[in-house]
CSV table of C-alpha atoms and ligand atoms in Angstrom, one decimal:
chain,number,residue,atom,x,y,z
A,49,UNK,CA,79.5,183.5,149.1
A,50,UNK,CA,79.7,184.5,152.5
A,51,UNK,CA,81.5,188.6,153.0
A,52,UNK,CA,84.3,187.3,155.8
A,53,UNK,CA,82.7,189.6,158.1
A,54,UNK,CA,85.3,192.4,159.6
A,55,UNK,CA,86.6,193.3,163.0
A,56,UNK,CA,84.5,194.9,164.6
A,57,UNK,CA,81.2,193.4,163.6
A,58,UNK,CA,82.9,190.2,164.5
A,59,UNK,CA,83.4,192.5,168.1
A,60,UNK,CA,80.1,193.8,168.2
A,61,UNK,CA,78.8,189.9,167.9
A,62,UNK,CA,81.1,189.1,171.1
A,63,UNK,CA,79.9,191.9,173.5
A,64,UNK,CA,76.3,190.8,172.2
A,65,UNK,CA,77.1,187.4,172.9
A,66,UNK,CA,77.9,188.2,176.3
A,67,UNK,CA,74.9,191.0,176.9
A,68,UNK,CA,76.5,193.2,175.6
A,69,UNK,CA,77.2,195.0,179.6
A,70,UNK,CA,80.0,196.3,181.1
A,71,UNK,CA,80.2,193.6,183.6
A,72,UNK,CA,81.1,191.2,181.1
A,73,UNK,CA,84.8,193.7,180.2
A,74,UNK,CA,86.9,190.2,180.7
A,75,UNK,CA,84.8,188.4,178.5
A,76,UNK,CA,84.9,190.1,176.2
A,77,UNK,CA,88.2,190.5,175.7
A,78,UNK,CA,89.2,187.0,176.2
A,79,UNK,CA,86.9,185.6,173.6
A,80,UNK,CA,88.2,189.1,171.3
A,81,UNK,CA,91.9,187.6,171.7
A,82,UNK,CA,90.7,184.2,170.9
A,83,UNK,CA,89.2,185.1,167.9
A,84,UNK,CA,92.1,187.3,166.3
A,85,UNK,CA,94.8,185.9,168.1
A,86,UNK,CA,96.1,189.4,170.2
A,87,UNK,CA,93.8,192.5,170.8
A,88,UNK,CA,93.4,194.7,167.5
A,89,UNK,CA,93.1,198.4,168.4
A,90,UNK,CA,90.3,198.4,165.8
A,91,UNK,CA,87.8,195.6,167.8
A,92,UNK,CA,89.0,197.5,171.6
A,93,UNK,CA,87.4,200.6,170.1
A,94,UNK,CA,84.5,198.8,168.8
A,95,UNK,CA,83.9,196.8,172.1
A,96,UNK,CA,84.0,200.4,174.1
A,97,UNK,CA,81.7,202.0,171.8
A,98,UNK,CA,78.8,198.2,171.8
A,99,UNK,CA,79.3,197.8,176.0
A,100,UNK,CA,79.4,201.8,176.1
A,101,UNK,CA,81.9,201.7,178.3
A,102,UNK,CA,84.9,204.8,177.7
A,103,UNK,CA,87.9,203.4,175.6
A,104,UNK,CA,90.5,204.9,178.4
A,105,UNK,CA,88.9,202.0,181.2
A,106,UNK,CA,88.7,199.5,178.3
A,107,UNK,CA,92.1,199.6,177.5
A,108,UNK,CA,93.1,199.9,181.1
A,109,UNK,CA,92.4,196.5,181.3
A,110,UNK,CA,93.5,194.9,178.1
A,111,UNK,CA,97.1,196.2,179.5
A,112,UNK,CA,96.3,195.0,183.0
A,113,UNK,CA,96.4,191.9,182.1
A,114,UNK,CA,99.6,190.1,181.0
A,115,UNK,CA,97.7,187.3,179.2
A,116,UNK,CA,95.9,190.1,176.5
A,117,UNK,CA,98.8,190.9,174.4
A,118,UNK,CA,98.0,193.9,171.9
A,119,UNK,CA,99.8,192.6,169.1
A,120,UNK,CA,99.7,190.5,167.0
A,121,UNK,CA,101.5,187.2,168.4
A,122,UNK,CA,102.6,183.8,166.8
A,123,UNK,CA,100.8,180.8,165.6
A,124,UNK,CA,102.2,179.0,168.8
A,125,UNK,CA,102.2,180.9,171.7
A,126,UNK,CA,105.1,179.9,173.8
A,127,UNK,CA,105.0,180.4,178.3
A,128,UNK,CA,107.9,179.7,180.2
A,129,UNK,CA,106.3,179.9,183.9
A,130,UNK,CA,109.3,181.3,185.7
A,131,UNK,CA,106.9,181.2,189.0
A,132,UNK,CA,108.9,179.9,192.1
A,133,UNK,CA,108.9,176.3,191.6
A,134,UNK,CA,109.8,176.5,187.7
A,135,UNK,CA,112.6,179.5,188.4
A,136,UNK,CA,114.3,176.8,191.3
A,137,UNK,CA,113.9,173.2,188.2
A,138,UNK,CA,115.7,175.8,185.5
A,139,UNK,CA,113.3,177.7,183.6
A,140,UNK,CA,116.0,180.3,182.8
A,141,UNK,CA,118.0,177.7,180.9
A,142,UNK,CA,115.1,176.7,179.2
A,143,UNK,CA,113.7,180.0,178.1
A,144,UNK,CA,117.8,180.9,177.5
A,145,UNK,CA,117.1,177.9,174.5
A,146,UNK,CA,114.3,179.0,173.7
A,147,UNK,CA,115.4,182.7,173.1
A,148,UNK,CA,118.6,181.6,171.2
A,149,UNK,CA,117.0,178.8,168.8
A,150,UNK,CA,113.7,181.2,167.7
A,151,UNK,CA,115.4,184.0,168.3
A,152,UNK,CA,113.1,185.6,169.8
A,153,UNK,CA,113.5,187.7,173.3
A,154,UNK,CA,110.2,187.4,175.2
A,155,UNK,CA,107.6,190.0,174.1
A,156,UNK,CA,108.4,188.7,170.6
A,157,UNK,CA,107.5,186.9,167.8
A,158,UNK,CA,109.6,185.1,165.0
A,159,UNK,CA,109.7,187.0,161.4
A,160,UNK,CA,107.7,184.0,160.0
A,161,UNK,CA,104.7,184.5,162.9
A,162,UNK,CA,105.2,181.1,164.1
A,163,UNK,CA,106.6,181.6,167.6
A,164,UNK,CA,105.7,184.0,170.2
A,165,UNK,CA,107.5,183.7,173.3
A,166,UNK,CA,106.1,185.0,177.0
A,167,UNK,CA,107.2,184.1,180.4
A,168,UNK,CA,104.0,183.8,182.7
A,169,UNK,CA,104.0,183.5,186.6
A,170,UNK,CA,103.3,179.6,188.3
A,171,UNK,CA,100.5,178.5,186.1
A,172,UNK,CA,99.5,176.5,189.3
A,173,UNK,CA,101.6,173.0,187.9
A,174,UNK,CA,104.3,173.1,189.9
A,175,UNK,CA,104.9,169.8,190.6
A,176,UNK,CA,105.3,169.1,186.8
A,177,UNK,CA,108.1,172.2,186.6
A,178,UNK,CA,109.5,172.6,185.1
A,179,UNK,CA,106.7,173.6,183.3
A,180,UNK,CA,106.2,175.4,179.9
A,181,UNK,CA,102.7,176.1,178.1
A,182,UNK,CA,102.4,175.8,174.7
A,183,UNK,CA,99.1,177.2,173.4
A,184,UNK,CA,96.9,175.1,175.4
A,185,UNK,CA,99.3,171.9,176.2
A,186,UNK,CA,101.3,171.9,178.9
A,187,UNK,CA,104.5,170.2,179.0
A,188,UNK,CA,105.8,169.4,182.3
A,189,UNK,CA,109.5,168.1,183.4
A,190,UNK,CA,110.3,169.9,180.0
A,191,UNK,CA,114.3,169.2,179.2
A,192,UNK,CA,116.8,171.0,176.4
A,193,UNK,CA,116.5,168.3,175.0
A,194,UNK,CA,112.8,168.0,175.3
A,195,UNK,CA,112.9,171.5,173.7
A,196,UNK,CA,114.5,171.3,171.2
A,197,UNK,CA,112.0,167.9,170.3
A,198,UNK,CA,108.8,170.7,170.7
A,199,UNK,CA,110.6,173.0,168.1
A,200,UNK,CA,111.1,170.3,165.5
A,201,UNK,CA,107.8,169.0,165.9
A,202,UNK,CA,105.5,172.3,165.3
A,203,UNK,CA,108.1,173.2,162.4
A,204,UNK,CA,107.7,169.3,161.0
A,205,UNK,CA,103.8,170.2,161.6
A,206,UNK,CA,103.8,173.3,160.2
A,207,UNK,CA,105.8,172.2,156.9
A,208,UNK,CA,102.7,169.1,156.1
A,209,UNK,CA,100.5,171.4,156.6
B,224,UNK,CA,76.8,213.0,216.5
B,225,UNK,CA,80.2,211.2,217.8
B,226,UNK,CA,83.2,211.9,220.5
B,227,UNK,CA,86.3,211.3,220.0
B,228,UNK,CA,89.7,212.0,221.7
B,229,UNK,CA,92.1,213.9,218.9
B,230,UNK,CA,95.7,214.6,220.3
B,231,UNK,CA,94.5,214.4,223.9
B,232,UNK,CA,91.5,217.4,222.9
B,233,UNK,CA,87.6,216.2,222.8
B,234,UNK,CA,86.4,216.4,219.2
B,235,UNK,CA,82.5,215.6,218.0
B,236,UNK,CA,81.7,214.3,214.4
B,237,UNK,CA,78.9,214.2,212.2
B,238,UNK,CA,78.0,210.2,212.0
B,239,UNK,CA,79.9,209.0,208.5
B,240,UNK,CA,82.6,211.9,208.1
B,241,UNK,CA,85.8,211.0,207.8
B,242,UNK,CA,88.5,211.3,209.6
B,243,UNK,CA,91.2,213.5,208.1
B,244,UNK,CA,88.1,216.0,208.7
B,245,UNK,CA,87.5,216.2,211.9
B,246,UNK,CA,91.1,216.0,212.9
B,247,UNK,CA,91.7,219.4,210.5
B,248,UNK,CA,88.3,220.6,212.0
B,249,UNK,CA,89.9,220.6,215.1
B,250,UNK,CA,93.4,222.4,214.0
B,251,UNK,CA,95.6,220.0,213.6
B,252,UNK,CA,97.7,218.9,210.7
B,253,UNK,CA,98.1,216.2,208.5
B,254,UNK,CA,100.1,216.0,205.2
B,255,UNK,CA,97.7,214.6,202.1
B,256,UNK,CA,98.2,214.3,198.4
B,257,UNK,CA,95.5,212.8,196.4
B,258,UNK,CA,92.2,214.1,198.6
B,259,UNK,CA,90.2,216.2,197.1
B,260,UNK,CA,86.9,217.6,197.8
B,261,UNK,CA,85.7,217.4,194.1
B,262,UNK,CA,86.5,214.2,193.5
B,263,UNK,CA,85.8,210.4,195.7
B,264,UNK,CA,88.8,209.2,198.1
B,265,UNK,CA,91.1,206.8,196.9
B,266,UNK,CA,93.7,206.2,199.8
B,267,UNK,CA,96.5,206.3,197.2
B,268,UNK,CA,98.9,208.3,198.2
B,269,UNK,CA,99.0,206.9,201.9
B,270,UNK,CA,100.3,210.4,203.6
B,271,UNK,CA,97.5,210.9,205.9
B,272,UNK,CA,97.7,207.7,207.8
B,273,UNK,CA,97.1,207.9,212.0
B,274,UNK,CA,97.2,205.3,214.6
B,275,UNK,CA,93.6,205.0,216.6
B,276,UNK,CA,93.4,203.2,219.0
B,277,UNK,CA,89.7,200.4,220.2
B,278,UNK,CA,90.0,200.1,223.7
B,279,UNK,CA,93.6,198.5,224.0
B,280,UNK,CA,93.9,197.6,219.9
B,281,UNK,CA,96.1,200.2,218.2
B,282,UNK,CA,96.0,200.0,214.8
B,283,UNK,CA,97.4,202.8,211.8
B,284,UNK,CA,94.7,203.8,209.3
B,285,UNK,CA,94.3,206.1,206.3
B,286,UNK,CA,92.5,209.1,207.7
B,287,UNK,CA,90.7,210.1,204.5
B,288,UNK,CA,89.3,206.7,204.5
B,289,UNK,CA,88.4,206.2,207.9
B,290,UNK,CA,84.8,206.7,208.9
B,291,UNK,CA,84.5,208.0,212.6
B,292,UNK,CA,83.5,206.4,215.7
B,293,UNK,CA,82.5,206.7,219.2
B,294,UNK,CA,85.3,206.7,221.9
B,295,UNK,CA,88.2,206.6,219.6
B,296,UNK,CA,91.3,207.8,221.2
B,297,UNK,CA,93.1,209.2,217.4
B,298,UNK,CA,96.9,210.4,217.4
B,299,UNK,CA,98.3,212.1,214.8
B,300,UNK,CA,101.8,212.3,215.0
B,301,UNK,CA,102.7,209.3,217.4
B,302,UNK,CA,106.6,207.7,216.6
B,303,UNK,CA,104.8,204.8,214.7
B,304,UNK,CA,102.9,207.2,212.9
B,305,UNK,CA,105.9,209.3,211.7
B,306,UNK,CA,107.3,206.4,211.2
B,307,UNK,CA,105.3,205.0,208.9
B,308,UNK,CA,104.6,208.7,206.7
B,309,UNK,CA,108.8,209.0,206.4
B,310,UNK,CA,108.8,205.5,204.8
B,311,UNK,CA,105.7,206.5,202.2
B,312,UNK,CA,107.7,210.2,201.7
B,313,UNK,CA,110.8,208.1,201.7
B,314,UNK,CA,108.9,206.1,198.8
B,315,UNK,CA,107.5,208.7,196.7
B,316,UNK,CA,110.1,210.8,196.8
B,317,UNK,CA,112.7,208.4,195.3
B,318,UNK,CA,110.1,207.5,193.2
B,319,UNK,CA,109.0,211.1,191.5
B,320,UNK,CA,112.2,212.8,192.3
B,321,UNK,CA,111.7,215.9,190.4
B,322,UNK,CA,108.5,217.0,192.1
B,323,UNK,CA,108.9,220.4,193.6
B,324,UNK,CA,105.8,219.8,195.8
B,325,UNK,CA,107.7,216.6,196.8
B,326,UNK,CA,110.8,217.8,197.6
B,327,UNK,CA,109.1,220.4,199.5
B,328,UNK,CA,107.0,218.5,201.7
B,329,UNK,CA,109.8,215.7,203.0
B,330,UNK,CA,111.6,219.1,203.7
B,331,UNK,CA,109.6,220.1,205.7
B,332,UNK,CA,108.9,216.5,207.5
B,333,UNK,CA,112.6,216.3,207.4
B,334,UNK,CA,113.0,213.5,204.6
B,335,UNK,CA,115.7,213.2,202.9
B,336,UNK,CA,116.6,210.9,199.8
B,337,UNK,CA,117.5,207.4,200.9
B,338,UNK,CA,120.2,205.8,198.9
B,339,UNK,CA,119.2,202.5,199.7
B,340,UNK,CA,116.4,203.5,197.2
B,341,UNK,CA,116.9,204.0,193.7
B,342,UNK,CA,115.7,206.7,192.7
B,343,UNK,CA,113.3,206.3,189.1
B,344,UNK,CA,113.8,208.8,186.8
B,345,UNK,CA,111.2,207.6,184.5
B,346,UNK,CA,107.8,208.9,186.0
B,347,UNK,CA,108.1,212.2,185.7
B,348,UNK,CA,106.1,213.7,188.7
B,349,UNK,CA,103.6,211.1,188.1
B,350,UNK,CA,102.9,208.9,191.8
B,351,UNK,CA,99.7,207.6,190.8
B,352,UNK,CA,97.1,208.5,192.7
B,353,UNK,CA,94.5,208.7,189.7
B,354,UNK,CA,92.9,211.7,190.7
B,355,UNK,CA,93.1,213.1,187.2
B,356,UNK,CA,91.3,210.3,185.9
B,357,UNK,CA,88.7,210.3,188.5
B,358,UNK,CA,87.9,214.1,188.0
B,359,UNK,CA,87.7,212.7,184.4
B,360,UNK,CA,85.1,210.5,184.8
B,361,UNK,CA,83.6,211.7,188.2
B,362,UNK,CA,83.6,215.4,187.4
B,363,UNK,CA,84.2,216.0,183.3
B,364,UNK,CA,82.3,213.3,182.3
B,365,UNK,CA,84.0,212.3,179.4
B,366,UNK,CA,86.7,209.7,180.6
B,367,UNK,CA,89.5,210.6,178.3
B,368,UNK,CA,92.4,209.0,180.2
B,369,UNK,CA,93.9,205.7,182.5
B,370,UNK,CA,96.3,204.4,184.6
B,371,UNK,CA,97.6,202.1,181.7
B,372,UNK,CA,99.7,198.1,182.6
B,373,UNK,CA,100.7,197.4,185.5
B,374,UNK,CA,103.6,197.9,188.5
B,375,UNK,CA,106.2,199.2,188.0
B,376,UNK,CA,105.0,200.2,184.0
B,377,UNK,CA,102.0,201.8,185.2
B,378,UNK,CA,101.4,205.6,183.5
B,379,UNK,CA,99.3,207.8,183.2
B,380,UNK,CA,97.7,208.7,179.8
B,381,UNK,CA,95.4,208.0,176.7
B,382,UNK,CA,95.1,205.4,175.5
B,383,UNK,CA,97.6,204.2,173.2
B,384,UNK,CA,99.5,207.1,173.9
B,385,UNK,CA,97.6,209.3,170.9
B,386,UNK,CA,95.1,212.4,170.8
B,387,UNK,CA,91.9,211.6,172.8
B,388,UNK,CA,89.5,212.3,170.4
B,389,UNK,CA,87.1,212.7,173.7
B,390,UNK,CA,88.8,215.4,175.4
B,391,UNK,CA,87.5,218.8,175.3
B,392,UNK,CA,90.9,220.6,177.0
B,393,UNK,CA,89.3,221.4,180.4
B,394,UNK,CA,92.2,221.5,182.1
B,395,UNK,CA,90.7,220.2,185.0
B,396,UNK,CA,92.8,216.6,185.2
B,397,UNK,CA,96.1,218.7,185.7
B,398,UNK,CA,94.1,221.3,188.3
B,399,UNK,CA,94.0,218.2,190.5
B,400,UNK,CA,97.2,216.8,189.9
B,401,UNK,CA,98.8,217.1,193.3
B,402,UNK,CA,102.0,217.5,192.2
B,403,UNK,CA,101.7,218.7,188.6
B,404,UNK,CA,102.7,215.7,187.0
B,405,UNK,CA,100.1,216.9,184.0
B,406,UNK,CA,101.1,219.8,181.1
B,407,UNK,CA,99.5,222.2,180.2
B,408,UNK,CA,100.3,225.3,178.4
B,409,UNK,CA,97.8,228.0,176.6
B,410,UNK,CA,99.9,230.5,174.2
B,411,UNK,CA,97.2,232.9,173.0
B,412,UNK,CA,94.1,230.9,171.1
B,413,UNK,CA,96.1,227.4,171.9
B,414,UNK,CA,96.3,225.3,175.0
B,415,UNK,CA,98.4,222.2,174.5
B,416,UNK,CA,97.4,219.2,176.4
B,417,UNK,CA,98.0,215.5,176.3
B,418,UNK,CA,99.8,216.0,173.0
B,419,UNK,CA,96.6,217.4,171.8
B,420,UNK,CA,95.8,221.6,170.7
B,421,UNK,CA,92.4,222.9,171.3
B,422,UNK,CA,91.4,226.2,170.3
B,423,UNK,CA,90.5,228.9,172.5
B,424,UNK,CA,87.4,230.4,172.3
B,425,UNK,CA,87.7,234.8,172.7
B,426,UNK,CA,85.3,236.2,174.8
B,427,UNK,CA,82.7,238.0,173.1
B,428,UNK,CA,82.7,241.1,175.5
B,429,UNK,CA,86.3,241.3,176.6
B,430,UNK,CA,88.3,239.7,173.6
B,431,UNK,CA,89.8,236.8,177.0
B,432,UNK,CA,90.5,233.7,175.7
B,433,UNK,CA,89.2,232.1,178.5
B,434,UNK,CA,88.3,228.4,177.9
B,435,UNK,CA,88.6,225.7,174.8
B,436,UNK,CA,86.0,225.9,172.4
B,437,UNK,CA,86.0,221.7,172.1
B,438,UNK,CA,84.5,222.4,176.0
B,439,UNK,CA,82.3,225.0,175.0
B,440,UNK,CA,80.9,222.8,173.1
B,441,UNK,CA,80.8,219.9,175.6
B,442,UNK,CA,78.8,222.3,178.2
B,443,UNK,CA,76.3,223.3,175.1
B,444,UNK,CA,75.6,219.8,174.3
B,445,UNK,CA,75.1,218.7,178.2
B,446,UNK,CA,73.1,222.0,179.1
B,447,UNK,CA,71.6,223.0,176.3
B,448,UNK,CA,73.2,226.4,176.8
B,449,UNK,CA,74.0,228.0,172.9
B,450,UNK,CA,77.4,229.2,171.7
B,451,UNK,CA,76.6,232.9,172.5
B,452,UNK,CA,75.7,232.2,175.8
B,453,UNK,CA,78.6,230.5,176.6
B,454,UNK,CA,81.3,232.8,174.5
B,455,UNK,CA,81.2,235.2,177.1
B,456,UNK,CA,83.7,234.2,179.5
B,457,UNK,CA,83.0,234.4,183.9
B,458,UNK,CA,84.3,237.8,184.6
B,459,UNK,CA,82.1,239.6,182.1
B,460,UNK,CA,78.9,236.7,183.0
C,784,LIG,S1,98.8,212.9,186.6
C,784,LIG,FE1,98.7,213.7,188.9
C,784,LIG,S2,96.7,212.8,189.0
C,784,LIG,FE2,97.3,212.0,187.4
C,784,LIG,S3,97.8,209.9,189.3
C,784,LIG,FE3,99.8,211.3,188.1
C,784,LIG,S4,99.9,212.4,190.7
C,784,LIG,FE4,97.8,211.7,190.2
C,785,LIG,S1,106.1,177.5,189.3
C,785,LIG,FE1,105.6,177.1,187.3
C,785,LIG,S2,103.3,175.9,187.4
C,785,LIG,FE2,104.2,176.8,190.0
C,786,LIG,S1,95.2,211.7,201.8
C,786,LIG,FE1,94.5,209.8,202.4
C,786,LIG,S2,95.6,208.3,201.4
C,786,LIG,FE2,95.9,209.6,200.2
């Protein structure tokens, strides 16, 4: 039986994979987030120590990029594009729909840990606007009824597994 | 040496010097907040702007970061310079309305709070110049503090706003801060800074509390000097 590996140990593996230097800090943070779904405090501290970078520098980077989250996020991270193109095509209405259906505001996570809501500024697919990105899937020309379908589908998948 | 004209005066300066030093060397005053001799330059406050002319092109530059050049014609008080400086001051003032340092500077420049910039109430006196972060990293060498988040949420502090494990309570950040944003209070054998309380060392000769014990331990570890040697204040040494 393999022992479950701790947050700090896993983080040290990630740092090592990237060569151990501080020049790979962003890549390390991305990997940590990929692994734990957010940036746990313990991981940031372990990463700082392993890269020999002050914790204050690591925390600066972690709080600067909106792509990083310091709070645990839901299994499905819904990112509503609020860039200019998506905005004029009704992103606000979609946001409203997600907010009322899921009962959370951007930055929040549903109690069951299933959904997190975030807004982003242009994901580079303006022609498909309004765009909603869920985990790694891009949904284009999203309408209110599409929002309802997307949520329903995810909920049904969850019920099966 | 390079030769320049600053406000109509002939000024020569060593290669590699910054304009700010040459201007002040010529007896001309320029307002600054973030340029400090102890730390590297960041060009954060933008108050030190001047106008430079090369041939028939003019430009506004931050004098604290602009290297001297042969034949440069510098104007530190042109209408254009004063306009930019006033705008910068108006913005700084609306960010930190409670800063007495900024209030005084503004008064000296004839700048009043502008109703079109809503005054911030939650930024304290911090102009985000990063001077404190730099001195902690470059001079002290512990990097206890940083500027976190971004945009209008950006603020100075310790990671997670927690008591720092690496801070030695030296107070260099409070000393270097141009606006007095960082609170440090020393009472008797205690010093408080960044939410942490430090025990102060009493001088073994005069008995005065003169430095945090953690700072002396840090110096001892770095220089090899014994704690006995370091427990004498600078006046009794
Ligand atoms: S606390 Fe002071 S020194 Fe530090 S960034 Fe703010 S204004 Fe600058
Ligand atoms: S604005 Fe939404 S993808 Fe560009
Ligand atoms: S003194 Fe030059 S930008 Fe602050």
